[in-house]
Every structure is written in structure tokens, then in C-alpha cells.
Amino acid sequence: MDTCIEKIRAIGADLLAEGTVEKVIGFANGSIPMATRPVALTSEKDMDKLVFNSVCGLNLANYVSKNSLSKKEGKIAVVAKGCDARNLVTHIVENQISRDQIYIIGVPCTGMVDKRKIAALFEDEITGFEEDNDTLTVSSPSKTETVKKSDVLRHNCRVCTHRNPPVYDVMAGEPVEEQTLDQPYEDVDQIAAMDPDARWAYFEKLTENCIRCYACRNACPLCYCPTCFVDESGPQWVGKGQNETDVTTFHFLRAFHCAGRCTDCGACVEACPMGINVRDFTRKLNKDALELFGWEAGLDLDKRPPLDVYSPNDPNDFIK
Amino acid sequence: MMGNLLEQMGVDRDRIHFSWISSAEATKFVDVVKEISDKVRALGPNKKFVKDYIK
């Protein structure tokens, strides 16, 4: 994957030099090892700041919302993995941006690593992170560990079936092989197999550490409402404290707002400071969208999302 | 999908009902409300998604 970065930088520099785009949104190194941050670059001289590696876990589509893309601004180029590109498609389908306002630099992706899994191998702070194809070398003051990237992939990347961007203007590398999975929703089925009280207990346990920081919402490209239901004070839809009913209500509604739209990019889990796998909520919705409507979000610019259109074939046995 | 997610989260399916009733369908409304009340009564008091105000 490291080989892509030179190509990304070259494409970005060309686009800025030609004036095709006004800025390039991509990943830059963060202030600590094993972290990246999103950047918007306006000069081709800054292109060497761009990086692309296995810790680019956020979703850059989040930074191209209606709010940041006013009519006055020129075209924006976005470095997009499979999921970022799918979220850009979702933005276009939902009329947040128009196709000609963005230039998608597609990057074939082999997955991002689960930083918590790597951090768990160490007792002290990680001070170094090197990547060479499938081999990651992580070091701390006390030791150096070499791990295989495939062993520490994030769960959403392990079950990802759209590693290549479905829509792009230019690709920064050869498409990678897509995965085929026998049981893509094994995690959802495992929860579904429990009895109702056990499921309730499972989700209560899952969210018990939630501090209501809304990082999951802020990291999510789907959450672009000017005022989120949790921030509204008149009417106040949901309590703001850590009461478990309020916490569960928040997670349930946040997830449901992503129904038929979620691309399972994993940015919510990546952003969570408490390590809550909030994907347990959205995964169920993704599974239903696929099973009930044959729908996966962000693959086609011309198809309307299932909850946005009426079809006589819609499943309706639940309505009396 | 909403009902399915609630069910996945452990809410009893018999507590979630969806119906489309026209303002002219008074008898249907009564039937649906009766059915819902019977099903929910059979389940007993709900303990989920309820705030405990007794301090």
C-alpha cells in the first residue's frame, strides 16, 4: 500500500498545479505514532505531507459535507478508500454535494489496523510504527513487536467486500482483489441467537462505558444534520446524561439514522475513546438492508436508497 | 428495519406494532388497539427503555 502514496502525491500536485481543484483532502501524519489526521492542502508544495498507510481509519467523506462545500468554493479532490468513496456516493445521492464538485482520487485498500489490538500487545506507550507491505513493526521503550497486518485488521475491514472505490476519477493504484465471505454477518447472527434478555444485557454492557462525547457521530460522514437530535433542547428528544436509558436511546437512534446508508467504514469505532463497538447496532441495519432490499450503500450514483423510495415489492408483513 | 433493530437489542417483538389505519377505519383501529393491549398485557410491565425515577 505504501507504493500508492507517491502516485497520490503526484496526482494531487498535478490537480492543484493545473487548477482543476482548489484543495486536496487526504491523510497526514498525526502527532503520535500510529495516528493520522485529515488535512486539506491547497498548495502542491505541501503534497509531501500526505500519507497513506494502515492507520488511516477515519472517513474523509466526512470533511466534504454541505457545510464545508459552499457554492463559492472550487472543486475538491478527496483521497478515497473503498468506504470513503462509497460515502461520497452517498453524499451525492443525498444531494449534499454534486458529482462535479468533487474529484475522487481512488485508493485500493487492503484494510486498516485495529489500534487497540496493537496497543494491547504493549504495556507502555507506543513510540514507533513502521509498515512494510503486510509486516508492521511496532515499538515502545521496552520492546519491539513485529505483527502481520492481516492478524490485526479492524473487524469492518476483515468483512469488507468493497476494498476498491466503486466510483472514482482516477485510481492511485491497481485494484486489489475483493474478498468473498461465507458468513458476512456472523457477528450479527451471534447476537440474534441469544434470547431477548441476553441481547438487552449485551447492548447494555456494550454501552455502559459511553461518555456521550458523540465522537462516533462526529466521525460519521452520514451525520451532517445542522442540529443533531441529541443537541436539540426544544424539544429535548433525549436526556443528556449518562442514564442508561438515555445512552441506549442515543445509540439506537444514531444507528437508525444510518439505516440503509451506512457503509460500515468503521470511523465511529475508530473515533470512540472508550472502545465501544458501536457497529453492533449499524451492522444489524446493514444486514437487513441487504436481505430485505438487496441494498448496499454507496455503490451506485443512479439508485435511490431503499428507505427513500416506495416499491410495491417492499416487505410489509410487519404492517397490520 | 426499526422493529428488527429493536428486536436485536432485546426488546420483545410483541411490544412493537406497525399499522396503517385510515381515519375512516374506526373498527380497524379498535381491533388493532385491542390486539396490542392483549399482547402487551401478556408480556407484563416493560423494564427496558424505561427510566427509573424512584430514588
Coordinates of C-alpha atoms in Angstrom, one line a residue:
Chain A
M1 CA 0.0 0.0 0.0
D2 CA 2.9 2.3 0.6
T3 CA 3.6 2.4 -3.1
C4 CA 0.3 4.3 -3.7
I5 CA 1.4 7.4 -1.8
E6 CA 3.9 8.6 -4.5
K7 CA 1.1 8.3 -7.0
I8 CA -1.4 10.1 -4.7
R9 CA 1.0 12.9 -4.2
A10 CA 1.8 13.2 -7.9
I11 CA -1.9 13.2 -8.8
G12 CA -2.7 15.8 -6.0
A13 CA 0.2 18.1 -7.1
D14 CA -0.9 17.9 -10.8
L15 CA -4.5 18.7 -9.9
L16 CA -3.5 21.7 -7.8
A17 CA -1.0 23.0 -10.4
E18 CA -3.5 22.7 -13.2
G19 CA -6.1 24.5 -11.1
T20 CA -8.5 21.6 -11.6
V21 CA -9.1 21.5 -7.8
E22 CA -8.9 24.1 -5.1
K23 CA -7.8 21.7 -2.4
V24 CA -6.9 18.1 -1.8
I25 CA -8.3 16.4 1.3
G26 CA -6.1 13.5 2.4
F27 CA -4.4 12.0 5.4
A28 CA -1.3 13.4 7.1
N29 CA 0.8 12.0 10.0
G30 CA -0.6 12.7 13.4
S31 CA 1.3 13.9 16.4
I32 CA 1.8 10.5 17.8
P33 CA 2.9 7.2 16.1
M34 CA 0.1 5.1 14.6
A35 CA -2.2 8.0 14.1
T36 CA -3.1 10.1 11.1
R37 CA -5.2 13.2 10.8
P38 CA -7.2 14.6 7.9
V39 CA -5.7 17.6 6.1
A40 CA -6.9 19.9 3.4
L41 CA -3.9 21.0 1.3
T42 CA -4.1 24.0 -1.1
S43 CA -0.5 24.1 -2.4
E44 CA 1.3 21.5 -4.4
K45 CA 4.4 22.2 -2.3
D46 CA 2.7 20.6 0.7
M47 CA 2.0 17.4 -1.1
D48 CA 4.7 15.5 0.8
K49 CA 2.6 15.9 3.9
L50 CA 0.2 13.4 2.5
V51 CA 0.5 9.8 3.8
F52 CA -1.5 6.7 3.2
N53 CA -0.9 3.6 5.4
S54 CA -2.8 1.2 7.6
V55 CA -3.8 3.7 10.2
C56 CA -5.9 6.0 8.0
G57 CA -9.0 4.8 9.8
L58 CA -11.2 7.9 9.6
N59 CA -13.5 8.6 6.7
L60 CA -12.6 11.6 4.6
A61 CA -16.1 11.9 3.1
N62 CA -16.9 13.4 6.4
Y63 CA -14.9 16.6 5.5
V64 CA -16.8 17.2 2.3
S65 CA -20.2 18.0 3.6
K66 CA -22.6 20.7 2.5
N67 CA -21.3 22.9 5.3
S68 CA -17.7 22.9 4.1
L69 CA -18.5 23.0 0.4
S70 CA -20.3 26.2 -0.4
K71 CA -21.0 27.2 -3.9
K72 CA -18.2 29.7 -3.9
E73 CA -15.6 27.0 -3.5
G74 CA -14.0 25.3 -6.3
K75 CA -13.6 21.6 -6.8
I76 CA -12.2 19.5 -4.0
A77 CA -10.1 16.4 -4.5
V78 CA -10.5 13.6 -1.9
V79 CA -8.2 10.7 -1.3
A80 CA -10.7 7.9 -1.0
K81 CA -10.5 4.3 0.1
G82 CA -13.4 2.0 -0.9
C83 CA -15.5 3.1 2.0
D84 CA -14.7 6.8 1.7
A85 CA -15.7 6.7 -2.0
R86 CA -19.0 4.9 -1.1
N87 CA -19.7 7.7 1.4
L88 CA -19.0 10.3 -1.3
V89 CA -21.5 8.5 -3.5
T90 CA -24.0 8.6 -0.6
H91 CA -23.4 12.3 -0.2
I92 CA -24.1 12.8 -3.9
V93 CA -27.2 10.6 -3.8
E94 CA -28.5 12.6 -0.8
N95 CA -27.8 15.9 -2.6
Q96 CA -25.2 17.1 -0.1
I97 CA -22.7 17.6 -2.9
S98 CA -22.8 17.3 -6.7
R99 CA -20.6 14.9 -8.6
D100 CA -18.8 17.8 -10.4
Q101 CA -17.8 19.4 -7.1
I102 CA -15.5 16.6 -6.1
Y103 CA -12.6 14.8 -7.7
I104 CA -12.2 11.3 -6.3
I105 CA -8.6 10.0 -6.1
G106 CA -9.4 6.3 -5.6
V107 CA -7.1 4.2 -3.5
P108 CA -7.3 0.4 -3.5
C109 CA -7.3 -0.5 0.2
T110 CA -6.2 -3.7 2.0
G111 CA -7.7 -2.7 5.3
M112 CA -6.9 -0.6 8.3
V113 CA -5.5 -2.0 11.5
D114 CA -7.2 -2.1 14.9
K115 CA -5.0 0.2 17.0
R116 CA -6.5 -1.1 20.2
K117 CA -5.4 -4.6 19.3
I118 CA -1.8 -3.4 18.7
A119 CA -1.8 -1.3 21.8
A120 CA -2.9 -4.4 23.8
L121 CA 0.4 -6.0 23.0
F122 CA 2.3 -3.4 24.9
E123 CA 2.2 -2.3 28.5
D124 CA 3.8 1.1 27.8
E125 CA 3.3 3.7 25.2
I126 CA 4.0 3.0 21.5
T127 CA 6.7 5.2 20.2
G128 CA 7.3 3.8 16.7
F129 CA 5.3 2.3 13.9
E130 CA 6.7 1.1 10.6
E131 CA 4.9 -0.6 7.8
D132 CA 6.2 -2.7 5.0
N133 CA 3.5 -4.4 3.0
D134 CA 2.0 -6.9 5.3
T135 CA 4.5 -6.6 8.1
L136 CA 4.1 -4.0 10.8
T137 CA 6.9 -3.2 13.2
V138 CA 5.7 -1.5 16.3
S139 CA 8.0 -0.4 19.1
S140 CA 7.8 1.0 22.6
P141 CA 10.6 1.9 25.0
S142 CA 10.5 -1.6 26.4
K143 CA 10.2 -3.8 23.3
T144 CA 9.7 -4.1 19.6
E145 CA 7.0 -6.3 18.1
T146 CA 6.5 -7.5 14.5
V147 CA 3.0 -8.3 13.6
K148 CA 1.3 -9.3 10.5
K149 CA -1.2 -6.8 9.3
S150 CA -3.8 -9.4 8.5
D151 CA -3.8 -10.5 12.1
V152 CA -4.6 -7.1 13.5
L153 CA -7.1 -5.8 10.9
R154 CA -10.2 -4.0 12.1
H155 CA -13.3 -6.1 12.1
N156 CA -15.0 -4.0 9.5
C157 CA -12.0 -4.3 7.2
R158 CA -11.9 -8.1 7.7
V159 CA -15.5 -8.4 6.5
C160 CA -15.2 -5.7 3.8
T161 CA -16.3 -6.6 0.3
H162 CA -15.7 -3.3 -1.3
R163 CA -12.0 -2.5 -1.0
N164 CA -11.8 -0.7 -4.3
P165 CA -13.7 2.6 -4.8
P166 CA -16.9 1.9 -6.8
V167 CA -16.7 5.5 -8.3
Y168 CA -13.6 7.5 -8.9
D169 CA -12.0 10.0 -11.3
V170 CA -8.5 8.5 -11.1
M171 CA -7.1 5.4 -9.3
A172 CA -3.8 5.7 -7.5
G173 CA -3.0 2.0 -7.9
E174 CA -4.0 -1.3 -9.3
P175 CA -7.4 -2.5 -7.9
V176 CA -6.9 -5.1 -5.1
E177 CA -8.7 -8.4 -5.1
E178 CA -12.1 -8.2 -3.4
Q179 CA -12.9 -10.6 -0.6
T180 CA -15.7 -13.1 -0.7
L181 CA -17.2 -14.1 2.6
D182 CA -19.3 -17.2 3.5
Q183 CA -20.8 -15.5 6.5
P184 CA -20.5 -11.8 6.2
Y185 CA -22.8 -11.1 9.2
E186 CA -21.6 -13.8 11.6
D187 CA -21.4 -11.2 14.5
V188 CA -25.0 -10.1 14.0
D189 CA -26.2 -13.7 13.9
Q190 CA -24.4 -14.5 17.1
I191 CA -26.2 -11.7 18.9
A192 CA -29.5 -12.7 17.3
A193 CA -29.1 -16.2 18.6
M194 CA -29.3 -15.0 22.2
D195 CA -32.6 -14.7 24.0
P196 CA -34.2 -11.2 24.3
D197 CA -33.0 -10.6 27.8
A198 CA -29.5 -11.7 27.0
R199 CA -29.5 -9.4 24.0
W200 CA -30.7 -6.5 26.1
A201 CA -27.9 -7.2 28.6
Y202 CA -25.4 -7.5 25.8
F203 CA -26.2 -4.0 24.5
E204 CA -26.4 -2.6 28.0
K205 CA -23.0 -3.9 28.7
L206 CA -21.7 -2.7 25.4
T207 CA -22.7 0.9 26.0
E208 CA -22.1 1.0 29.8
N209 CA -18.8 3.0 29.4
C210 CA -20.3 5.5 26.9
I211 CA -19.4 9.0 28.0
R212 CA -21.8 10.7 25.5
C213 CA -18.9 12.5 23.8
Y214 CA -20.6 12.0 20.4
A215 CA -17.2 11.2 18.7
C216 CA -19.0 8.4 16.8
R217 CA -21.5 10.8 15.4
N218 CA -18.9 13.4 14.6
A219 CA -16.6 10.9 12.8
C220 CA -19.5 9.6 10.8
P221 CA -19.9 11.1 7.3
L222 CA -23.7 10.4 7.4
C223 CA -24.2 12.7 10.4
Y224 CA -24.3 16.1 8.7
C225 CA -27.6 17.5 10.2
P226 CA -27.0 21.1 11.2
T227 CA -28.5 20.3 14.6
C228 CA -28.4 16.7 15.8
F229 CA -31.3 15.3 17.7
V230 CA -29.1 14.9 20.8
D231 CA -28.1 18.6 20.8
E232 CA -31.6 19.9 20.4
S233 CA -33.0 21.5 23.6
G234 CA -36.5 22.4 22.4
P235 CA -37.9 19.8 22.3
Q236 CA -35.3 17.8 24.1
W237 CA -35.6 14.4 22.5
V238 CA -33.2 12.5 24.7
G239 CA -31.6 13.2 28.1
K240 CA -28.0 14.4 28.0
G241 CA -26.6 12.5 31.0
Q242 CA -25.2 9.0 31.4
N243 CA -28.5 7.5 32.4
E244 CA -28.5 4.1 30.8
T245 CA -31.9 4.6 29.1
D246 CA -30.7 7.9 27.6
V247 CA -27.4 6.2 26.4
T248 CA -29.3 3.3 24.9
T249 CA -31.8 5.7 23.2
F250 CA -28.9 7.7 21.8
H251 CA -27.2 4.7 20.3
F252 CA -30.4 3.2 19.0
L253 CA -31.4 6.4 17.2
R254 CA -27.9 7.3 16.0
A255 CA -27.7 3.9 14.4
F256 CA -31.2 4.0 13.0
H257 CA -30.4 7.3 11.3
C258 CA -27.8 5.4 9.3
A259 CA -30.3 2.7 8.2
G260 CA -29.7 1.9 4.5
R261 CA -26.9 4.5 4.4
C262 CA -24.1 3.0 6.4
T263 CA -21.1 1.8 4.5
D264 CA -19.5 0.1 7.6
C265 CA -16.4 2.3 7.2
G266 CA -15.6 1.9 10.9
A267 CA -14.9 5.5 11.6
C268 CA -17.3 5.5 14.5
V269 CA -15.5 2.7 16.3
E270 CA -12.1 4.3 15.3
A271 CA -13.2 7.5 17.0
C272 CA -14.6 6.1 20.1
P273 CA -12.4 6.9 23.1
M274 CA -14.0 4.2 25.2
G275 CA -13.5 1.3 22.7
I276 CA -17.2 0.7 22.2
N277 CA -18.1 -1.4 19.2
V278 CA -21.0 0.8 18.1
R279 CA -21.0 -1.1 14.8
D280 CA -23.0 -3.8 16.6
F281 CA -26.0 -1.5 16.1
T282 CA -25.4 -0.5 12.5
R283 CA -24.4 -3.9 11.3
K284 CA -27.8 -5.3 12.0
L285 CA -29.3 -2.5 9.8
N286 CA -26.8 -3.2 7.1
K287 CA -27.7 -6.9 7.2
D288 CA -31.4 -6.1 6.9
A289 CA -30.9 -3.6 4.1
L290 CA -29.1 -6.3 2.2
E291 CA -31.5 -9.1 3.0
L292 CA -34.8 -7.1 2.7
F293 CA -33.8 -4.7 -0.1
G294 CA -30.7 -6.2 -1.7
W295 CA -29.1 -2.9 -0.9
E296 CA -25.5 -1.9 0.0
A297 CA -25.0 1.8 0.4
G298 CA -22.8 3.9 -1.9
L299 CA -22.3 1.7 -4.8
D300 CA -24.4 3.4 -7.5
L301 CA -24.9 7.1 -8.2
D302 CA -28.2 6.4 -10.0
K303 CA -30.1 4.3 -7.5
R304 CA -32.2 5.7 -4.7
P305 CA -31.7 4.3 -1.2
P306 CA -34.4 1.8 -0.1
L307 CA -35.8 4.0 2.7
D308 CA -36.2 6.8 0.3
V309 CA -38.4 5.2 -2.3
Y310 CA -41.6 3.3 -2.4
S311 CA -41.8 0.0 -4.2
P312 CA -44.8 -2.4 -4.4
N313 CA -42.3 -5.1 -3.6
D314 CA -41.2 -3.6 -0.3
P315 CA -41.5 -6.1 2.6
N316 CA -44.6 -5.2 4.5
D317 CA -45.7 -8.2 6.6
F318 CA -45.0 -6.2 9.8
I319 CA -47.8 -3.7 9.0
K320 CA -51.2 -4.8 10.2
Chain B
M1 CA -35.8 -2.3 9.9
M2 CA -36.5 -0.3 13.0
G3 CA -38.5 -3.1 14.6
N4 CA -35.8 -5.5 13.7
L5 CA -33.1 -3.4 15.3
L6 CA -35.2 -3.0 18.5
E7 CA -35.7 -6.8 18.5
Q8 CA -31.9 -7.3 18.0
M9 CA -31.4 -5.0 21.0
G10 CA -33.6 -7.3 23.1
V11 CA -37.0 -5.5 23.0
D12 CA -39.8 -8.0 22.8
R13 CA -41.3 -8.1 19.3
D14 CA -44.8 -8.1 20.7
R15 CA -44.3 -4.7 22.0
I16 CA -43.6 -3.2 18.6
H17 CA -46.5 -2.7 16.3
F18 CA -46.9 -1.0 13.0
S19 CA -50.2 -0.3 11.4
W20 CA -51.7 1.8 8.7
I21 CA -55.2 2.9 9.7
S22 CA -57.3 5.5 7.8
S23 CA -59.4 8.0 9.7
A24 CA -62.4 6.1 8.3
E25 CA -61.4 2.8 9.7
A26 CA -62.7 3.1 13.2
T27 CA -63.3 -0.6 13.7
K28 CA -59.8 -1.5 12.4
F29 CA -58.4 1.0 14.9
V30 CA -60.3 -0.7 17.8
D31 CA -59.2 -4.1 16.7
V32 CA -55.5 -3.1 16.4
V33 CA -55.5 -1.4 19.8
K34 CA -57.2 -4.5 21.4
E35 CA -54.7 -6.8 19.9
I36 CA -51.8 -4.6 21.0
S37 CA -53.2 -4.3 24.5
D38 CA -53.7 -8.1 24.8
K39 CA -50.2 -8.9 23.6
V40 CA -48.5 -6.3 25.8
R41 CA -50.6 -7.3 28.8
A42 CA -49.5 -10.9 28.3
L43 CA -45.8 -9.7 28.4
G44 CA -46.2 -7.8 31.7
P45 CA -44.6 -4.5 32.6
N46 CA -41.8 -3.3 30.4
K47 CA -38.4 -3.0 32.1
K48 CA -36.4 -1.9 29.0
F49 CA -36.1 1.7 27.8
V50 CA -37.7 2.9 31.0
K51 CA -36.2 5.4 33.3
D52 CA -36.2 4.6 37.0
Y53 CA -37.4 7.7 38.7
I54 CA -37.6 6.2 42.2
K55 CA -34.5 7.4 44.0

